Tab-separated table of C-alpha atoms in Angstrom:
chain	number	residue	atom	x	y	z
A	292	UNK	CA	30.186	-43.753	25.843
A	293	UNK	CA	28.204	-45.340	22.999
A	294	UNK	CA	24.797	-44.000	21.903
A	295	UNK	CA	22.725	-46.999	23.186
A	296	UNK	CA	24.310	-46.732	26.635
A	297	UNK	CA	23.789	-42.941	26.757
A	298	UNK	CA	20.148	-43.420	25.788
A	299	UNK	CA	19.533	-46.017	28.496
A	300	UNK	CA	21.219	-43.855	31.142
A	301	UNK	CA	19.058	-40.867	30.154
A	302	UNK	CA	15.873	-42.913	30.365
A	303	UNK	CA	16.875	-44.314	33.744
A	304	UNK	CA	17.372	-40.801	35.149
A	305	UNK	CA	14.046	-39.695	33.672
A	306	UNK	CA	12.304	-42.740	35.091
A	307	UNK	CA	13.634	-42.147	38.612
A	308	UNK	CA	12.526	-38.496	38.509
A	309	UNK	CA	9.057	-39.426	37.243
A	310	UNK	CA	8.618	-42.163	39.861
A	311	UNK	CA	9.617	-39.922	42.773
A	312	UNK	CA	7.014	-37.395	41.632
A	313	UNK	CA	4.362	-40.069	41.142
A	314	UNK	CA	4.872	-41.511	44.641
A	315	UNK	CA	3.484	-38.318	46.176
A	316	UNK	CA	0.065	-39.165	44.744
A	317	UNK	CA	0.305	-42.937	44.674
A	318	UNK	CA	-0.615	-45.405	47.419
A	319	UNK	CA	2.085	-48.084	47.673
A	320	UNK	CA	0.826	-51.665	47.752
A	321	UNK	CA	3.194	-54.589	48.309
A	322	UNK	CA	1.249	-57.658	47.231
A	323	UNK	CA	3.541	-60.199	45.550
A	324	UNK	CA	2.036	-62.853	43.317
A	325	UNK	CA	3.549	-66.348	43.371
A	326	UNK	CA	3.291	-68.894	40.567
A	327	UNK	CA	4.799	-72.289	39.900
A	328	UNK	CA	5.098	-74.728	37.019
A	329	UNK	CA	5.787	-78.444	37.523
A	330	UNK	CA	6.675	-80.491	34.451
A	331	UNK	CA	7.403	-84.193	35.044
A	332	UNK	CA	7.858	-86.349	31.940
A	333	UNK	CA	8.914	-89.626	30.436
A	334	UNK	CA	10.800	-89.852	27.138
A	335	UNK	CA	11.163	-93.008	25.063
A	336	UNK	CA	13.700	-93.269	22.250
A	337	UNK	CA	11.787	-95.222	19.607
A	338	UNK	CA	14.984	-96.169	17.750
A	339	UNK	CA	16.772	-98.062	20.543
A	340	UNK	CA	14.021	-98.378	23.208
A	341	UNK	CA	15.933	-96.425	25.852
A	342	UNK	CA	13.891	-94.259	28.205
A	343	UNK	CA	14.275	-91.712	30.957
A	344	UNK	CA	12.132	-89.923	33.548
A	345	UNK	CA	12.753	-86.240	34.235
A	346	UNK	CA	11.454	-83.420	36.324
A	347	UNK	CA	12.006	-81.055	33.444
A	348	UNK	CA	10.976	-77.978	35.417
A	349	UNK	CA	9.996	-77.041	38.939
A	350	UNK	CA	9.837	-73.327	38.252
A	351	UNK	CA	8.812	-70.701	40.814
A	352	UNK	CA	8.221	-67.002	40.133
A	353	UNK	CA	7.284	-63.931	42.111
A	354	UNK	CA	6.041	-60.646	40.710
A	355	UNK	CA	4.349	-57.558	42.008
A	356	UNK	CA	4.098	-53.778	42.080
A	357	UNK	CA	5.231	-51.388	44.790
A	358	UNK	CA	3.460	-48.533	43.007
A	359	UNK	CA	1.605	-47.901	39.769
A	360	UNK	CA	4.912	-46.995	38.131
A	361	UNK	CA	7.276	-49.652	39.561
A	362	UNK	CA	7.040	-53.426	39.218
A	363	UNK	CA	9.400	-56.401	39.496
A	364	UNK	CA	9.812	-60.065	38.580
A	365	UNK	CA	11.960	-62.879	40.018
A	366	UNK	CA	12.082	-66.437	38.650
A	367	UNK	CA	14.045	-69.546	39.629
A	368	UNK	CA	14.057	-73.090	38.326
A	369	UNK	CA	14.359	-75.143	41.516
A	370	UNK	CA	14.850	-78.194	39.295
A	371	UNK	CA	15.804	-78.189	35.626
A	372	UNK	CA	16.603	-81.870	35.024
A	373	UNK	CA	18.211	-82.021	38.463
A	374	UNK	CA	19.937	-78.615	38.414
A	375	UNK	CA	18.882	-75.386	40.094
A	376	UNK	CA	19.051	-72.251	37.907
A	377	UNK	CA	18.409	-68.590	38.590
A	378	UNK	CA	16.567	-67.310	35.521
A	379	UNK	CA	15.143	-63.815	35.880
A	380	UNK	CA	15.417	-60.882	38.208
A	381	UNK	CA	14.434	-57.419	37.035
A	382	UNK	CA	12.873	-54.138	38.068
A	383	UNK	CA	10.859	-51.908	35.753
A	384	UNK	CA	9.882	-48.252	35.853
A	385	UNK	CA	7.016	-46.653	33.979
A	386	UNK	CA	8.574	-43.475	32.637
A	387	UNK	CA	5.447	-42.185	30.892
A	388	UNK	CA	2.307	-43.587	29.279
A	389	UNK	CA	3.447	-46.516	27.147
A	390	UNK	CA	7.156	-45.988	27.931
A	391	UNK	CA	8.976	-48.337	30.333
A	392	UNK	CA	12.578	-48.886	31.408
A	393	UNK	CA	13.687	-52.318	32.661
A	394	UNK	CA	17.011	-53.497	34.117
A	395	UNK	CA	18.327	-56.783	35.480
A	396	UNK	CA	18.572	-60.307	34.098
A	397	UNK	CA	15.936	-61.421	31.599
A	398	UNK	CA	15.330	-62.741	28.089
A	399	UNK	CA	16.656	-60.533	25.333
A	400	UNK	CA	13.769	-58.913	23.387
A	401	UNK	CA	14.018	-60.962	20.218
A	402	UNK	CA	11.981	-63.653	18.408
A	403	UNK	CA	8.701	-65.253	19.508
A	404	UNK	CA	9.076	-68.940	20.395
A	405	UNK	CA	12.066	-68.340	22.730
A	406	UNK	CA	9.855	-66.085	24.863
A	407	UNK	CA	7.432	-68.864	25.786
A	408	UNK	CA	7.740	-70.347	29.270
A	409	UNK	CA	7.199	-74.011	30.213
A	410	UNK	CA	3.617	-73.294	31.241
A	411	UNK	CA	2.634	-72.130	27.738
A	412	UNK	CA	4.659	-74.400	25.472
A	413	UNK	CA	2.599	-75.807	22.634
A	414	UNK	CA	4.738	-78.979	22.469
A	415	UNK	CA	6.755	-80.881	25.068
A	416	UNK	CA	10.029	-79.861	23.417
A	417	UNK	CA	10.616	-76.366	22.104
A	418	UNK	CA	11.366	-75.593	18.482
A	419	UNK	CA	14.981	-75.406	17.319
A	420	UNK	CA	14.605	-71.610	17.278
A	421	UNK	CA	13.450	-71.582	20.886
A	422	UNK	CA	15.987	-74.020	22.321
A	423	UNK	CA	19.101	-74.441	20.173
A	424	UNK	CA	19.334	-71.173	18.255
A	425	UNK	CA	18.287	-68.239	20.450
A	426	UNK	CA	17.714	-69.438	23.985
A	427	UNK	CA	19.347	-66.303	25.427
A	428	UNK	CA	18.958	-64.596	28.754
A	429	UNK	CA	21.321	-61.717	29.472
A	430	UNK	CA	22.135	-59.051	32.063
A	431	UNK	CA	21.426	-55.520	30.950
A	432	UNK	CA	18.673	-52.990	30.374
A	433	UNK	CA	15.966	-52.319	27.820
A	434	UNK	CA	13.389	-49.727	26.842
A	435	UNK	CA	9.891	-50.593	25.635
A	436	UNK	CA	7.285	-48.307	24.123
A	437	UNK	CA	3.682	-49.018	23.130
A	438	UNK	CA	2.170	-46.470	20.783
A	439	UNK	CA	-0.984	-44.784	22.152
A	440	UNK	CA	-3.348	-45.328	19.208
A	441	UNK	CA	-1.550	-48.018	17.225
A	442	UNK	CA	-1.255	-51.671	18.399
A	443	UNK	CA	2.529	-51.545	18.019
A	444	UNK	CA	5.108	-52.262	20.730
A	445	UNK	CA	8.813	-51.534	20.262
A	446	UNK	CA	11.620	-52.876	22.470
A	447	UNK	CA	15.396	-52.385	22.425
A	448	UNK	CA	18.122	-53.297	24.891
A	449	UNK	CA	21.860	-53.490	25.544
A	450	UNK	CA	23.438	-56.360	27.508
A	451	UNK	CA	26.618	-58.003	28.713
A	452	UNK	CA	27.924	-60.219	25.898
A	453	UNK	CA	28.945	-63.151	28.111
A	454	UNK	CA	27.173	-65.853	30.093
A	455	UNK	CA	24.651	-64.971	32.805
A	456	UNK	CA	26.522	-67.262	35.220
A	457	UNK	CA	29.183	-64.581	35.837
A	458	UNK	CA	28.383	-60.857	36.081
A	459	UNK	CA	31.874	-59.716	37.129
A	460	UNK	CA	33.909	-59.402	33.867
A	461	UNK	CA	34.446	-55.946	32.343
A	462	UNK	CA	33.507	-55.721	28.671
A	463	UNK	CA	34.644	-53.707	25.670
A	464	UNK	CA	31.807	-54.962	23.504
A	465	UNK	CA	28.078	-55.433	24.100
A	466	UNK	CA	25.133	-57.490	22.952
A	467	UNK	CA	22.093	-55.761	21.464
A	468	UNK	CA	18.538	-56.888	20.802
A	469	UNK	CA	15.354	-55.278	19.502
A	470	UNK	CA	11.827	-56.374	18.666
A	471	UNK	CA	8.669	-54.938	17.122
A	472	UNK	CA	5.219	-56.440	17.720
A	473	UNK	CA	2.131	-55.383	15.755
A	474	UNK	CA	-1.427	-56.722	16.052
A	475	UNK	CA	-4.014	-56.494	13.295
A	476	UNK	CA	-7.277	-58.344	13.825
A	477	UNK	CA	-6.603	-62.070	14.184
A	478	UNK	CA	-2.957	-61.632	13.142
A	479	UNK	CA	0.148	-60.752	15.130
A	480	UNK	CA	3.342	-59.755	13.322
A	481	UNK	CA	6.759	-59.741	14.987
A	482	UNK	CA	10.197	-58.770	13.730
A	483	UNK	CA	13.524	-58.504	15.498
A	484	UNK	CA	17.255	-57.903	15.222
A	485	UNK	CA	19.938	-59.104	17.645
A	486	UNK	CA	23.716	-58.949	17.762
A	487	UNK	CA	25.451	-61.195	20.303
A	488	UNK	CA	28.991	-62.299	21.074
A	489	UNK	CA	28.765	-65.103	23.652
A	490	UNK	CA	32.208	-66.555	22.859
A	491	UNK	CA	34.727	-65.767	20.109
A	492	UNK	CA	32.591	-64.610	17.195
A	493	UNK	CA	29.885	-61.971	16.888
A	494	UNK	CA	26.632	-63.281	15.464
A	495	UNK	CA	23.912	-61.078	13.969
A	496	UNK	CA	20.381	-62.431	13.735
A	497	UNK	CA	17.146	-61.406	12.023
A	498	UNK	CA	13.762	-62.879	12.925
A	499	UNK	CA	10.245	-62.662	11.540
A	500	UNK	CA	7.054	-64.295	12.766
A	501	UNK	CA	3.345	-64.330	11.852
A	502	UNK	CA	0.694	-65.718	14.218
A	503	UNK	CA	-2.950	-66.238	13.266
A	504	UNK	CA	-5.423	-67.036	16.032
A	505	UNK	CA	-9.158	-67.316	15.571
A	506	UNK	CA	-11.748	-69.420	17.356
A	507	UNK	CA	-10.281	-72.839	18.082
A	508	UNK	CA	-7.356	-72.504	15.677
A	509	UNK	CA	-3.861	-71.116	16.175
A	510	UNK	CA	-1.256	-71.160	13.405
A	511	UNK	CA	2.238	-69.688	13.529
A	512	UNK	CA	5.270	-69.479	11.250
A	513	UNK	CA	8.684	-68.111	12.292
A	514	UNK	CA	12.007	-67.754	10.490
A	515	UNK	CA	15.418	-66.847	11.948
A	516	UNK	CA	18.555	-65.959	9.995
A	517	UNK	CA	22.013	-65.893	11.631
A	518	UNK	CA	25.085	-64.267	10.062
A	519	UNK	CA	28.581	-64.789	11.484
A	520	UNK	CA	31.012	-61.841	11.536
A	521	UNK	CA	33.769	-61.840	8.886
A	522	UNK	CA	32.035	-64.831	7.246
A	523	UNK	CA	33.759	-67.205	9.660
A	524	UNK	CA	30.894	-69.658	9.243
A	525	UNK	CA	28.219	-70.032	6.632
A	526	UNK	CA	24.932	-68.326	7.465
A	527	UNK	CA	22.435	-70.380	9.436
A	528	UNK	CA	18.696	-70.662	8.814
A	529	UNK	CA	16.033	-71.879	11.236
A	530	UNK	CA	12.300	-72.173	10.720
A	531	UNK	CA	9.272	-73.266	12.704
A	532	UNK	CA	5.638	-73.690	11.641
A	533	UNK	CA	2.852	-75.199	13.712
A	534	UNK	CA	-0.902	-75.329	14.032
A	535	UNK	CA	-3.125	-76.341	16.911
A	536	UNK	CA	-6.847	-76.983	17.233
A	537	UNK	CA	-8.557	-76.894	20.660
A	538	UNK	CA	-12.111	-77.861	21.539
A	539	UNK	CA	-14.148	-78.014	24.767
A	540	UNK	CA	-14.953	-81.453	26.186
A	541	UNK	CA	-16.490	-83.038	29.282
A	542	UNK	CA	-14.420	-86.040	30.379
A	543	UNK	CA	-14.178	-86.335	34.148
A	544	UNK	CA	-12.292	-83.286	35.382
A	545	UNK	CA	-10.963	-82.442	31.893
A	546	UNK	CA	-12.619	-79.682	29.886
A	547	UNK	CA	-10.409	-79.167	26.810
A	548	UNK	CA	-8.811	-81.378	24.159
A	549	UNK	CA	-6.327	-80.112	21.584
A	550	UNK	CA	-4.328	-81.485	18.675
A	551	UNK	CA	-0.991	-80.109	17.461
A	552	UNK	CA	1.267	-80.481	14.441
A	553	UNK	CA	4.651	-78.888	13.770
A	554	UNK	CA	7.405	-78.798	11.151
A	555	UNK	CA	10.689	-77.162	12.104
A	556	UNK	CA	14.314	-77.320	11.040
A	557	UNK	CA	17.768	-75.760	11.056
A	558	UNK	CA	20.804	-75.680	8.827
A	559	UNK	CA	24.256	-76.207	10.391
A	560	UNK	CA	24.570	-73.813	13.331
A	561	UNK	CA	27.492	-72.790	15.564
A	562	UNK	CA	27.389	-71.073	18.953
A	563	UNK	CA	30.693	-69.304	18.235
A	564	UNK	CA	33.337	-71.654	19.684
A	565	UNK	CA	36.497	-72.540	17.761
A	566	UNK	CA	37.874	-76.072	17.605
A	567	UNK	CA	41.556	-77.109	17.687
A	568	UNK	CA	41.852	-76.522	13.934
A	569	UNK	CA	40.777	-72.913	14.327
A	570	UNK	CA	37.347	-73.495	12.776
A	571	UNK	CA	33.958	-72.752	14.289
A	572	UNK	CA	32.386	-75.825	15.812
A	573	UNK	CA	29.054	-77.102	14.509
A	574	UNK	CA	27.027	-77.381	17.723
A	575	UNK	CA	23.789	-78.163	15.923
A	576	UNK	CA	23.887	-80.229	12.723
A	577	UNK	CA	21.377	-79.621	9.945
A	578	UNK	CA	18.085	-81.421	10.506
A	579	UNK	CA	14.317	-81.276	10.136
A	580	UNK	CA	11.622	-82.563	12.445
A	581	UNK	CA	7.932	-83.399	12.319
A	582	UNK	CA	6.024	-83.383	15.610
A	583	UNK	CA	2.455	-84.525	16.173
A	584	UNK	CA	0.678	-84.542	19.507
A	585	UNK	CA	-2.432	-84.189	21.594
A	586	UNK	CA	-3.140	-82.532	24.933
A	587	UNK	CA	-6.007	-83.044	27.347
A	588	UNK	CA	-6.482	-80.277	29.891
A	589	UNK	CA	-8.252	-79.247	33.056
A	590	UNK	CA	-8.463	-75.456	33.016
A	591	UNK	CA	-9.699	-73.765	36.152
A	592	UNK	CA	-8.373	-70.253	35.504
A	593	UNK	CA	-5.897	-68.624	33.149
A	594	UNK	CA	-3.107	-69.243	35.657
A	595	UNK	CA	-4.284	-72.514	37.206
A	596	UNK	CA	-4.551	-75.611	35.009
A	597	UNK	CA	-3.281	-79.093	34.263
A	598	UNK	CA	-2.136	-80.387	30.855
A	599	UNK	CA	-1.388	-84.009	30.010
A	600	UNK	CA	0.455	-84.178	26.713
A	601	UNK	CA	1.681	-86.874	24.336
A	602	UNK	CA	4.030	-85.939	21.476
A	603	UNK	CA	5.853	-87.979	18.857
A	604	UNK	CA	8.919	-86.456	17.159
A	605	UNK	CA	10.362	-87.737	13.883
A	606	UNK	CA	13.826	-86.400	12.917
A	607	UNK	CA	15.441	-86.168	9.498
A	608	UNK	CA	19.233	-85.713	9.442
A	609	UNK	CA	21.642	-85.167	6.635
A	610	UNK	CA	24.126	-87.985	5.952
A	611	UNK	CA	27.140	-88.433	8.211
A	612	UNK	CA	25.479	-87.385	11.490
A	613	UNK	CA	25.799	-89.721	14.487
A	614	UNK	CA	22.352	-89.701	16.095
A	615	UNK	CA	22.108	-90.162	19.877
A	616	UNK	CA	18.878	-90.888	21.813
A	617	UNK	CA	18.814	-87.176	22.702
A	618	UNK	CA	18.802	-86.285	18.997
A	619	UNK	CA	16.646	-89.078	17.595
A	620	UNK	CA	12.991	-90.058	17.216
A	621	UNK	CA	11.143	-90.097	20.499
A	622	UNK	CA	7.801	-90.304	22.262
A	623	UNK	CA	7.262	-87.804	25.066
A	624	UNK	CA	4.577	-88.146	27.745
A	625	UNK	CA	4.349	-85.070	29.931
A	626	UNK	CA	2.295	-83.490	32.684
A	627	UNK	CA	2.240	-79.701	33.108
A	628	UNK	CA	0.771	-78.300	36.321
A	629	UNK	CA	0.482	-74.525	36.534
A	630	UNK	CA	-0.671	-72.766	39.685
């Protein structure tokens, strides 16, 4: 049995023992919280004037605690562009102060933009890092620890290497992910390492991110490096930088107006599949993008609000790439209702 698996098994046993002891002095309260995000939109391809309407998300989640040391989370997309998807289902045990053990299906602890949900996207469409490069949920377990007197959180987990759509295969290899998050004043620093093997080739990734938030301004820059085992494909680079400015307004029911700008890009990236010639397929060609947008909002509480967003995306491809409406310049008009 490998060291990561032995460590997770030990923590699970410790967590169960701690929780059974804690229950003797803990009043159990079963009060689930329900939330939902609705995200209808219209996209217009500005190059060929084609358009489409979508219900991009009709996401429903439930979370709660059955004691001070045990909590859970379940999340389903009832409609993701017409398809239902089960996203998250996990249980978590507080082993000790700052130390938690979590098992189930959830996002691997790695990177920053991929962790954002539809209700807190800054733009209508996610960055290349968040969507094309490391949009990974997996089935497994992780440990997280927050230091008592230092604003530092560490996470590490081990997972099945294959798709979340099938939990039955037996595996001889695993996927790993880890993340460190440190806060210092108005800055948040994040770093992570992940090793995945979703198809034929193992891919190792490094990520770093800096976020600065003060007053009405938020600025963030993230970089992700992907290396393919045995140099089967040239290393891939992805980057994302954005800034947003938000100000209070009084315009009917709306009470906030914000403006956003983003520059992101990727070099040629493969998800690990081989083509008929025995070469790794390029699933994402090299490209850059500039996005500008504005959002007007009605904010009632932190978890109950309405955003109406307009974004324009301008793409820059290298020569020889056939650009489809999905991949080309577009205008996106979107409504986000969170409750």
